[in-house]
JSON list of C-alpha atoms in Angstrom, two decimals:
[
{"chain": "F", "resi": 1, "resn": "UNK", "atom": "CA", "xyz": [29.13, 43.15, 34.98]},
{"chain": "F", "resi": 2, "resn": "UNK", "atom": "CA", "xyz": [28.69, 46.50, 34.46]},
{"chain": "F", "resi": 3, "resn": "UNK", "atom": "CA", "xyz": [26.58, 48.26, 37.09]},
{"chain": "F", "resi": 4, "resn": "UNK", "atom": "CA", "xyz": [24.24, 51.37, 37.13]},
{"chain": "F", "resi": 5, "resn": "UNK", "atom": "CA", "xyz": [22.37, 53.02, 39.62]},
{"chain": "F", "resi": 6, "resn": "UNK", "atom": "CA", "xyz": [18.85, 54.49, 39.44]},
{"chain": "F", "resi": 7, "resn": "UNK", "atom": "CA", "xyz": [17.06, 56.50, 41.41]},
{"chain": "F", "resi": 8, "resn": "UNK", "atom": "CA", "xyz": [13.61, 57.36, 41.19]},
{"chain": "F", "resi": 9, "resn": "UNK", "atom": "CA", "xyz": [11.72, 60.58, 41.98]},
{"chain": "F", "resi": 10, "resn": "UNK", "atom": "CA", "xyz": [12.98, 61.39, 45.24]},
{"chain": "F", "resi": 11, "resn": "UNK", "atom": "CA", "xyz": [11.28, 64.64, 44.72]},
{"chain": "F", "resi": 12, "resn": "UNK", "atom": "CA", "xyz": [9.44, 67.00, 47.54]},
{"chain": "F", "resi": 13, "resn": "UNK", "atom": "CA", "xyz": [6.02, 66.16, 46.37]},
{"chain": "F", "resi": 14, "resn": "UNK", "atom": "CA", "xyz": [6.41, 62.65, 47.12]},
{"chain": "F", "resi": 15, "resn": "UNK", "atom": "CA", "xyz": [7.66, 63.02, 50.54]},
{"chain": "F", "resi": 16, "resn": "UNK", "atom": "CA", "xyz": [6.07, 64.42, 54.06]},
{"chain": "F", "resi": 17, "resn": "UNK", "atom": "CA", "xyz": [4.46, 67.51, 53.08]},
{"chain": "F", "resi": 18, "resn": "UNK", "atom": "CA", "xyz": [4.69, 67.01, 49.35]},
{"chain": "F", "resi": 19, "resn": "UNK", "atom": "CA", "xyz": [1.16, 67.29, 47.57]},
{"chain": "F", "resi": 20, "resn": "UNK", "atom": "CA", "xyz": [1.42, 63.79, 46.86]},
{"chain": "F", "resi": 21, "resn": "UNK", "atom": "CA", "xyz": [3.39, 62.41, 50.10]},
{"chain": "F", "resi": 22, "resn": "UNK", "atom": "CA", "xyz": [4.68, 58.80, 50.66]},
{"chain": "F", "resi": 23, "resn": "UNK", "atom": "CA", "xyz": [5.19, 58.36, 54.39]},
{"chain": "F", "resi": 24, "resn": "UNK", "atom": "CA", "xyz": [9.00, 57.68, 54.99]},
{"chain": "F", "resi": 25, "resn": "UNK", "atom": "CA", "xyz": [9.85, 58.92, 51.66]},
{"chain": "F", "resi": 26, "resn": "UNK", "atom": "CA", "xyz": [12.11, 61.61, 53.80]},
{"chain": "F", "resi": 27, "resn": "UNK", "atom": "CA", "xyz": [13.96, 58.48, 55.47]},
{"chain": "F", "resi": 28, "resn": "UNK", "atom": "CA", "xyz": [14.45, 56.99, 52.34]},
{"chain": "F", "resi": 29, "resn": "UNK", "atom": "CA", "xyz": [15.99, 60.17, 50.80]},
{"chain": "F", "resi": 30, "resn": "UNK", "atom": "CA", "xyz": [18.75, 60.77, 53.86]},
{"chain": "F", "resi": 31, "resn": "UNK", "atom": "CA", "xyz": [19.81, 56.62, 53.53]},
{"chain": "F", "resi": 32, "resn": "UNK", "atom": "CA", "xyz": [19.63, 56.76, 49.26]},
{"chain": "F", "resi": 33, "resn": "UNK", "atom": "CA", "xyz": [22.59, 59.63, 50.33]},
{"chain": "F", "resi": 34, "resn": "UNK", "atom": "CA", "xyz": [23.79, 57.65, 52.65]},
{"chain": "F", "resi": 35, "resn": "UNK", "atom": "CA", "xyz": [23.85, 54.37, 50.24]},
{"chain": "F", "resi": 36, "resn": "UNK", "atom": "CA", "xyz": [25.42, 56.73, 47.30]},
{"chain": "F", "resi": 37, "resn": "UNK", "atom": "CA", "xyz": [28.19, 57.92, 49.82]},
{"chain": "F", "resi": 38, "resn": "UNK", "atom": "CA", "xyz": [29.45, 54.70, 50.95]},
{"chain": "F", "resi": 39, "resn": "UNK", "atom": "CA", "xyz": [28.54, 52.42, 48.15]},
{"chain": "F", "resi": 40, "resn": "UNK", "atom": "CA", "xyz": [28.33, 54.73, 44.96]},
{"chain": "F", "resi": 41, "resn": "UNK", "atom": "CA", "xyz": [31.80, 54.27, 43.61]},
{"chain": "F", "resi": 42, "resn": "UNK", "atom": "CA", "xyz": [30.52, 50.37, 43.12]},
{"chain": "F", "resi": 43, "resn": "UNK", "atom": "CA", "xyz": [28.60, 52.10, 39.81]},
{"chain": "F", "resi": 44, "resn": "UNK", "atom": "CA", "xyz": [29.90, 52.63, 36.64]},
{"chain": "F", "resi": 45, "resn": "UNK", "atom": "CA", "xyz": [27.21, 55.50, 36.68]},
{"chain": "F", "resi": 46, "resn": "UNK", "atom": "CA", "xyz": [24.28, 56.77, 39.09]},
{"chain": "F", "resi": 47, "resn": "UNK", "atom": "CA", "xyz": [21.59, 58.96, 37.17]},
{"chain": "F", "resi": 48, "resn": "UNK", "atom": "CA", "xyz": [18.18, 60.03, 38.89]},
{"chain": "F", "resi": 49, "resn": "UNK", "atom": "CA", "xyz": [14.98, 60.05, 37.49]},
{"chain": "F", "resi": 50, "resn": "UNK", "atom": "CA", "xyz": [11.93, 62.99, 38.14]},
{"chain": "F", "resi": 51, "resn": "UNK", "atom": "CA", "xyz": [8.54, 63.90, 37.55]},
{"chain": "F", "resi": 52, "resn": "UNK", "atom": "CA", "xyz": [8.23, 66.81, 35.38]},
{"chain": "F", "resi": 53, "resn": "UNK", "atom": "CA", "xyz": [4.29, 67.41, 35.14]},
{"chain": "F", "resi": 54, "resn": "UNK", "atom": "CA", "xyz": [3.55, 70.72, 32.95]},
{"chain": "F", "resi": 55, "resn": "UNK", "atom": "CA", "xyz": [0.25, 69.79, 31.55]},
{"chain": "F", "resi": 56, "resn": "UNK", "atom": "CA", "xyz": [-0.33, 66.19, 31.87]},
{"chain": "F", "resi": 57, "resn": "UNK", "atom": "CA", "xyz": [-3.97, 66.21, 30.78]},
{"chain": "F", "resi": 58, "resn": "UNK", "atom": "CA", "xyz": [-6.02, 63.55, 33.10]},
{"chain": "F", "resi": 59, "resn": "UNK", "atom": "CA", "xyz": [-3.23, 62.49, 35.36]},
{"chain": "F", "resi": 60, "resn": "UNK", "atom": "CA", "xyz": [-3.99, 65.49, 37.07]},
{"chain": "F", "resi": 61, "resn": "UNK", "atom": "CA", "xyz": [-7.47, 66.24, 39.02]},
{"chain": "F", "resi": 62, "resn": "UNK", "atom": "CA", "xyz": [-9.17, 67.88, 41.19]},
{"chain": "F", "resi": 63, "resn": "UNK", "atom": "CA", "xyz": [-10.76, 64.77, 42.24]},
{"chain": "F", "resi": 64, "resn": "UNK", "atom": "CA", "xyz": [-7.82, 62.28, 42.06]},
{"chain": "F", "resi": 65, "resn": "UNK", "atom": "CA", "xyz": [-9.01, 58.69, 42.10]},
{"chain": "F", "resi": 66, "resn": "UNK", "atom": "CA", "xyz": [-5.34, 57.63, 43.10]},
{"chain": "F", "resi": 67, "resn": "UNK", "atom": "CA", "xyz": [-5.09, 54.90, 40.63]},
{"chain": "F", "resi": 68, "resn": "UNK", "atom": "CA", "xyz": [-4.99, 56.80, 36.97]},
{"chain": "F", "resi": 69, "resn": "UNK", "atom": "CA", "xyz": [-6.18, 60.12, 38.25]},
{"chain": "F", "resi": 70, "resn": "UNK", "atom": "CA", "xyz": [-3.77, 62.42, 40.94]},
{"chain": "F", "resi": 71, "resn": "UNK", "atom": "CA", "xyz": [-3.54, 65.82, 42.60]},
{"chain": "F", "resi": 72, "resn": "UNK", "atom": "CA", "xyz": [-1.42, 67.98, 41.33]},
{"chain": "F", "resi": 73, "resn": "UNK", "atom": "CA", "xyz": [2.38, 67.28, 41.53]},
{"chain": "F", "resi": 74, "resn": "UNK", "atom": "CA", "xyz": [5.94, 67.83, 40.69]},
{"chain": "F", "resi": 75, "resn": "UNK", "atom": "CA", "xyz": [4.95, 70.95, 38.37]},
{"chain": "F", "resi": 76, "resn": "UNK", "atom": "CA", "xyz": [7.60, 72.43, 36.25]},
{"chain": "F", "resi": 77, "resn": "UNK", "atom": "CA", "xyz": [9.09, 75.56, 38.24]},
{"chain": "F", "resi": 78, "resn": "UNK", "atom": "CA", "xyz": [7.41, 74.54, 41.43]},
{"chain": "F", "resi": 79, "resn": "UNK", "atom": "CA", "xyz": [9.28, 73.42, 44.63]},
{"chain": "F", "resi": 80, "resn": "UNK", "atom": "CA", "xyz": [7.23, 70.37, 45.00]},
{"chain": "F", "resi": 81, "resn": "UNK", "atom": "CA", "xyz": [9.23, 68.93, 41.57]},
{"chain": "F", "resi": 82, "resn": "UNK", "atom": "CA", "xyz": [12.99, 69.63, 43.46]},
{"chain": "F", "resi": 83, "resn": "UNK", "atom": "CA", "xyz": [14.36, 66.94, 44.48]},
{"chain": "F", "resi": 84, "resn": "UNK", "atom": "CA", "xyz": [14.43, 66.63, 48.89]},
{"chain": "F", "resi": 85, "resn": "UNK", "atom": "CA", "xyz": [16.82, 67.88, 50.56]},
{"chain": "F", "resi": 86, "resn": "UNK", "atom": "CA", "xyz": [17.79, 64.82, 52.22]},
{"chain": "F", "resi": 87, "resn": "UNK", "atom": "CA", "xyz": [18.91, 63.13, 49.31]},
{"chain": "F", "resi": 88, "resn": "UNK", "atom": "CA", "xyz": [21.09, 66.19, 47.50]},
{"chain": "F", "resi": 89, "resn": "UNK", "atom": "CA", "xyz": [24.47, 64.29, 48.29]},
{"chain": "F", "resi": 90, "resn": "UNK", "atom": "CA", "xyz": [23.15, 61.61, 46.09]},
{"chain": "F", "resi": 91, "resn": "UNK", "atom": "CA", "xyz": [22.06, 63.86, 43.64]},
{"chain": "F", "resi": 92, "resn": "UNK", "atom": "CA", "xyz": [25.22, 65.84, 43.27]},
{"chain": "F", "resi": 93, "resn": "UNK", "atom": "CA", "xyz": [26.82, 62.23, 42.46]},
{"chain": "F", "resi": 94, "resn": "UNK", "atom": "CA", "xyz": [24.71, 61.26, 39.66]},
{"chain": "F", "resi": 95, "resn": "UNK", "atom": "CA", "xyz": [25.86, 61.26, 35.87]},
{"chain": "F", "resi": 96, "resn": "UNK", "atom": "CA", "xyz": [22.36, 62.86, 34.55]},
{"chain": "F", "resi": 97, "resn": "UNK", "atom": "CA", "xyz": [18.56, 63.37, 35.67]},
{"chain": "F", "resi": 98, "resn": "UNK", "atom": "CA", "xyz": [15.74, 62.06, 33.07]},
{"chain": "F", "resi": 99, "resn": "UNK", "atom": "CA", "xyz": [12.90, 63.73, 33.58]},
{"chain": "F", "resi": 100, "resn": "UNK", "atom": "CA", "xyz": [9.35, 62.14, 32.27]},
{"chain": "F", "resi": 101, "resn": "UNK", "atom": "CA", "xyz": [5.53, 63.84, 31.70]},
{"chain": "F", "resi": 102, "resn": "UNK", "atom": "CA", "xyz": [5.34, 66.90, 30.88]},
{"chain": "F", "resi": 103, "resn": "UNK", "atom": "CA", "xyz": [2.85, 66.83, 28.96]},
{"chain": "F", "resi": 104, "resn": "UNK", "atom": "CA", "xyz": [1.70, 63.43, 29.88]},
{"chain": "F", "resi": 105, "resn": "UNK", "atom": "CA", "xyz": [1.58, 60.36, 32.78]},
{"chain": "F", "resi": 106, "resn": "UNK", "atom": "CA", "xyz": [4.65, 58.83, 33.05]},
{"chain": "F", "resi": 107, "resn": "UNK", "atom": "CA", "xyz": [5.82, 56.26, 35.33]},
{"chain": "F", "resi": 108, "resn": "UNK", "atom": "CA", "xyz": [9.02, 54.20, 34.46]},
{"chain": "F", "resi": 109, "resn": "UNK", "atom": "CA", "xyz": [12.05, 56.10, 34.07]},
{"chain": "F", "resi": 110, "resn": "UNK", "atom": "CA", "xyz": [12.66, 55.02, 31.15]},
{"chain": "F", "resi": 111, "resn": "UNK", "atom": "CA", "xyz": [9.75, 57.71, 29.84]},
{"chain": "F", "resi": 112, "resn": "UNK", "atom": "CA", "xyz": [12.57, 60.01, 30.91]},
{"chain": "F", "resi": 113, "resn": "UNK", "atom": "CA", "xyz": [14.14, 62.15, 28.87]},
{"chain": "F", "resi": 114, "resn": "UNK", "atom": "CA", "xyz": [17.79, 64.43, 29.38]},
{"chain": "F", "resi": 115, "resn": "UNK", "atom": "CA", "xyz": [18.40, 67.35, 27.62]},
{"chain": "F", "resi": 116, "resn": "UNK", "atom": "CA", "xyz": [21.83, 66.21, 26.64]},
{"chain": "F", "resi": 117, "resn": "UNK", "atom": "CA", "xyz": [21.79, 63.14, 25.97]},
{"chain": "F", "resi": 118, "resn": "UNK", "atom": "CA", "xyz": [18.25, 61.55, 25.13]},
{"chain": "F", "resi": 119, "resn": "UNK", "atom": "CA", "xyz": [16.65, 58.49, 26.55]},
{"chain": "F", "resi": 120, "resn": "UNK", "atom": "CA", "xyz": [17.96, 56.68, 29.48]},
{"chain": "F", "resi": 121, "resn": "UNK", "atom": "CA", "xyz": [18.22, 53.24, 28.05]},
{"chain": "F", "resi": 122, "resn": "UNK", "atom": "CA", "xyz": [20.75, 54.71, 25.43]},
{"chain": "F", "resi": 123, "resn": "UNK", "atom": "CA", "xyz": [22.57, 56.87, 28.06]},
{"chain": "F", "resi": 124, "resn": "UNK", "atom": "CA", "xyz": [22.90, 53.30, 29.80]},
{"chain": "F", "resi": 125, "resn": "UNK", "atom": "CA", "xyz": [23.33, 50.81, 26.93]},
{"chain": "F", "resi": 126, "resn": "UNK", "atom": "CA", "xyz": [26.38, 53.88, 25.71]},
{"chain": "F", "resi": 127, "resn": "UNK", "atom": "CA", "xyz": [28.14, 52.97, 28.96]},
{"chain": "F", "resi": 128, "resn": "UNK", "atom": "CA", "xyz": [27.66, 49.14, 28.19]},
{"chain": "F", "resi": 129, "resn": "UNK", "atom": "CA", "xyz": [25.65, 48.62, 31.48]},
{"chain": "F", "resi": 130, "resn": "UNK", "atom": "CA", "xyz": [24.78, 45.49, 31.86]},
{"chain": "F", "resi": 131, "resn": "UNK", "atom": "CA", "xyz": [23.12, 45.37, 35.60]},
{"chain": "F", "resi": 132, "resn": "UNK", "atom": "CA", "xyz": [20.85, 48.35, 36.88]},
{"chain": "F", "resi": 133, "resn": "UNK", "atom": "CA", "xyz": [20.04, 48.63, 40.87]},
{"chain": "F", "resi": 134, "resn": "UNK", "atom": "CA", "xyz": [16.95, 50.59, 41.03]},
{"chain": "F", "resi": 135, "resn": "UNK", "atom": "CA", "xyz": [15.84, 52.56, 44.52]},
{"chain": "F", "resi": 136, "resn": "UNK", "atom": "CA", "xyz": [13.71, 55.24, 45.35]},
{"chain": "F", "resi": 137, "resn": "UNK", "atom": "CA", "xyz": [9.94, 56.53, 45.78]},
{"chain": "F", "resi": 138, "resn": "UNK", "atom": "CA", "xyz": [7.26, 55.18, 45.14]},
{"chain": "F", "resi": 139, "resn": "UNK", "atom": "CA", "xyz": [8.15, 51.33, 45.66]},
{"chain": "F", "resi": 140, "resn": "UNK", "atom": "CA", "xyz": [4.17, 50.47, 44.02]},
{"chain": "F", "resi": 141, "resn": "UNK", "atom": "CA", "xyz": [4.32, 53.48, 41.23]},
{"chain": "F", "resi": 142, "resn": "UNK", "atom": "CA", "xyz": [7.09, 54.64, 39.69]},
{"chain": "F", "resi": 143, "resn": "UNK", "atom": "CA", "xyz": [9.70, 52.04, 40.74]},
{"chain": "F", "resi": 144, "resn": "UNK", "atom": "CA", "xyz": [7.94, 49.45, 39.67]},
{"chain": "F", "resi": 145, "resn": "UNK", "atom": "CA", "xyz": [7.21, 50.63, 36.40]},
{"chain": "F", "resi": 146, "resn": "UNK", "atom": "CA", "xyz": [11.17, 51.67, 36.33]},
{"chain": "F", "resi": 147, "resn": "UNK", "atom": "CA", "xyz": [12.24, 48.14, 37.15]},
{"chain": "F", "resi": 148, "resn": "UNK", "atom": "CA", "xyz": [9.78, 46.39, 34.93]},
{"chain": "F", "resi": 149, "resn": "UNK", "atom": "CA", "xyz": [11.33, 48.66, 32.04]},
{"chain": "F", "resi": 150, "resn": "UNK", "atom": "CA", "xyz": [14.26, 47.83, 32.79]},
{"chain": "F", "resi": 151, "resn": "UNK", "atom": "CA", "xyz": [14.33, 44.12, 32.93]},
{"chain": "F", "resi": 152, "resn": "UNK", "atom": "CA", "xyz": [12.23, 44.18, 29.67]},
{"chain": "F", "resi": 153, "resn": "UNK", "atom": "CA", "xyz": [14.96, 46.60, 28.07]},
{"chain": "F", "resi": 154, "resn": "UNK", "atom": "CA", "xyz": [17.44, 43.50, 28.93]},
{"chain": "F", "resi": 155, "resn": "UNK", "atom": "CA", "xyz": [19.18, 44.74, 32.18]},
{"chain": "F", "resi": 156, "resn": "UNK", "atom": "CA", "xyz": [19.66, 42.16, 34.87]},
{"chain": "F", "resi": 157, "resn": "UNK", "atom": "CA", "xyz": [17.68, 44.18, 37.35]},
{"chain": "F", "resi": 158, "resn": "UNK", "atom": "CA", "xyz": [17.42, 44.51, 41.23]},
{"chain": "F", "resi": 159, "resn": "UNK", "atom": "CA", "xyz": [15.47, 46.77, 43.11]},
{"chain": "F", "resi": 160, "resn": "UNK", "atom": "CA", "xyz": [16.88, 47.91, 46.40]},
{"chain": "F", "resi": 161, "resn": "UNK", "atom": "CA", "xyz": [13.67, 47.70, 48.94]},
{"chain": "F", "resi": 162, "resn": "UNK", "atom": "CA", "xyz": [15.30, 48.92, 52.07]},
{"chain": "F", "resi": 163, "resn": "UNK", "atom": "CA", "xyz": [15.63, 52.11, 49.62]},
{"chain": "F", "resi": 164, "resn": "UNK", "atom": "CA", "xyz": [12.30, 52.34, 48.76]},
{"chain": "F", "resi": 165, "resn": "UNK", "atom": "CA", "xyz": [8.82, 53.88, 50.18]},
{"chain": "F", "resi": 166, "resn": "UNK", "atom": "CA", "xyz": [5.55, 52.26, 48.91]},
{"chain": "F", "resi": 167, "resn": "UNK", "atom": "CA", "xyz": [2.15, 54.15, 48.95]},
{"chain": "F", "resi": 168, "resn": "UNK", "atom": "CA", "xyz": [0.32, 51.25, 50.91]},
{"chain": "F", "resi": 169, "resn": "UNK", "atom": "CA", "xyz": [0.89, 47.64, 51.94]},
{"chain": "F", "resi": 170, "resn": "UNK", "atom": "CA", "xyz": [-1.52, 46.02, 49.28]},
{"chain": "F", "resi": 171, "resn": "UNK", "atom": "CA", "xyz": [-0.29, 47.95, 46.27]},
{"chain": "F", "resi": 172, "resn": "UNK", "atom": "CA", "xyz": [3.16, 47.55, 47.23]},
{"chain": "F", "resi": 173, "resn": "UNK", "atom": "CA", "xyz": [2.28, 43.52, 47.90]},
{"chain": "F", "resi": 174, "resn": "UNK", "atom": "CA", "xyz": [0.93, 43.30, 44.42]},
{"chain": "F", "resi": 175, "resn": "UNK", "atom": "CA", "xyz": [4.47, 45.22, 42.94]},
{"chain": "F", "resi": 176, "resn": "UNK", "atom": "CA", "xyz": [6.50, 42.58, 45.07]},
{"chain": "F", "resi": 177, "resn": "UNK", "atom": "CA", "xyz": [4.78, 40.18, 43.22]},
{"chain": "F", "resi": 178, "resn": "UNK", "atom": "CA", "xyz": [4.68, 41.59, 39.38]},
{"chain": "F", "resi": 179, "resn": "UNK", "atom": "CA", "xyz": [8.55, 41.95, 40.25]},
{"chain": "F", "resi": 180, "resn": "UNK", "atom": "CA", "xyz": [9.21, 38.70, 41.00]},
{"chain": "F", "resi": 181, "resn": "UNK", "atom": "CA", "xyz": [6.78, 37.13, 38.41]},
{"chain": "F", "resi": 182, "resn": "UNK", "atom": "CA", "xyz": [9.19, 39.01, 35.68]},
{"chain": "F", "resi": 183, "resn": "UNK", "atom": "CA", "xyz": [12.42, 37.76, 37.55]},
{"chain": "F", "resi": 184, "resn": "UNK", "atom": "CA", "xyz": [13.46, 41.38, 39.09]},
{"chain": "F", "resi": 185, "resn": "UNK", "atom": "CA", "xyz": [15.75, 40.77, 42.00]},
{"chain": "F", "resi": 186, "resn": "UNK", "atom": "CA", "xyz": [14.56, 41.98, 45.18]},
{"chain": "F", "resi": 187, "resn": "UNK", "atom": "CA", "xyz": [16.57, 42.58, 48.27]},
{"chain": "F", "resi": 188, "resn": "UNK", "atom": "CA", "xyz": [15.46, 44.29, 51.86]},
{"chain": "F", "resi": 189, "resn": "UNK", "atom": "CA", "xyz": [12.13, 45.12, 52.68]},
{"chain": "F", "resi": 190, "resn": "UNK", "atom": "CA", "xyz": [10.37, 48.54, 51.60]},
{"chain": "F", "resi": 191, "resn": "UNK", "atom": "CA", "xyz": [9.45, 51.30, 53.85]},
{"chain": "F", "resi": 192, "resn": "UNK", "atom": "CA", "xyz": [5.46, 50.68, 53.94]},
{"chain": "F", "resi": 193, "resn": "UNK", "atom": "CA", "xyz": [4.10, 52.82, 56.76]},
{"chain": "F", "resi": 194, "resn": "UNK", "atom": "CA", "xyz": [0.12, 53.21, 55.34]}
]
């Protein structure tokens, strides 16, 4: 089986202080670097995902109604679209970032785009992956929609919850459950402090 690694938008916006802030997405990023150091040679290749919002027409608002509708985040040439800090080391490890939305919402990672090399599913089905591991922010938003992708794109598919920060306890219940309803492999327990 041949193994790949994503992770998704560990960006500043979505951690404490971001514009659009997951509590304990700031943990997550230091142990996603501290996963990739001791466990990313198990990956035939480790890419990142990231917002990358330049006019995304109504995903954006002033109003946000947190469902279809969101303040303003991870804009092009803003700090709030870098990825944290914390989880650099990781970053400097992966293959390629795909960045998704600029110019509308985009949730899965596999919306993503890389200037090199095109769409992630070919990146991944070009090194003959077979098995994707999928970690990052949020557990009930993008991951999800990441790991949904992915299993529907044919990739055996786990997501890594202990590496993971969901929004709130009821919208990450319901993506435990659309997970498991389309066989996504689940292991640990995500970071849920709202």
């Amino acid at each position: 089986m041949t193994r790949a690694l994503i992770i998704v938008d560990v960006q500043n916006d979505f951690c404490e202080g971001g514009s659009l802030a997951v509590a304990g997405g700031t943990q997550v990023a230091s142990e996603i670097a501290e996963y990739v150091r001791a466990q990313g040679d198990d990956y035939t290749t480790i890419v990142a995902t990231a917002d990358w919002h330049i006019d995304p027409g109504t995903h954006w608002s002033d109003s946000p109604d947190f469902v279809d509708s969101w303040p303003v985040h991870c804009e092009v040439g803003t700090a709030g679209a870098d990825f944290r800090p914390e989880v650099l080391p990781a970053i400097e490890r992966t293959d390629r970032t795909f960045r998704k939305g600029e110019y509308e919402a985009a949730y899965s990672g596999f919306e993503g785009k890389s200037e090199d090399d095109g769409a992630l599913v070919d990146w991944l089905r070009s090194r003959e992956v077979t098995s994707v591991d999928v970690c990052g922010i949020a557990t009930d938003f993008c991951v999800k929609a990441t790991a949904l992708d992915a299993k529907a794109a044919g990739f055996d598919t786990t997501v890594l919850l202990d590496l993971t920060a969901g929004v709130s306890s009821s919208t990450t219940a319901d993506a435990l459950r659309a997970l498991r309803d389309n066989e996504v492999g689940l292991t640990g327990t995500p970071v849920v402090r709202s």
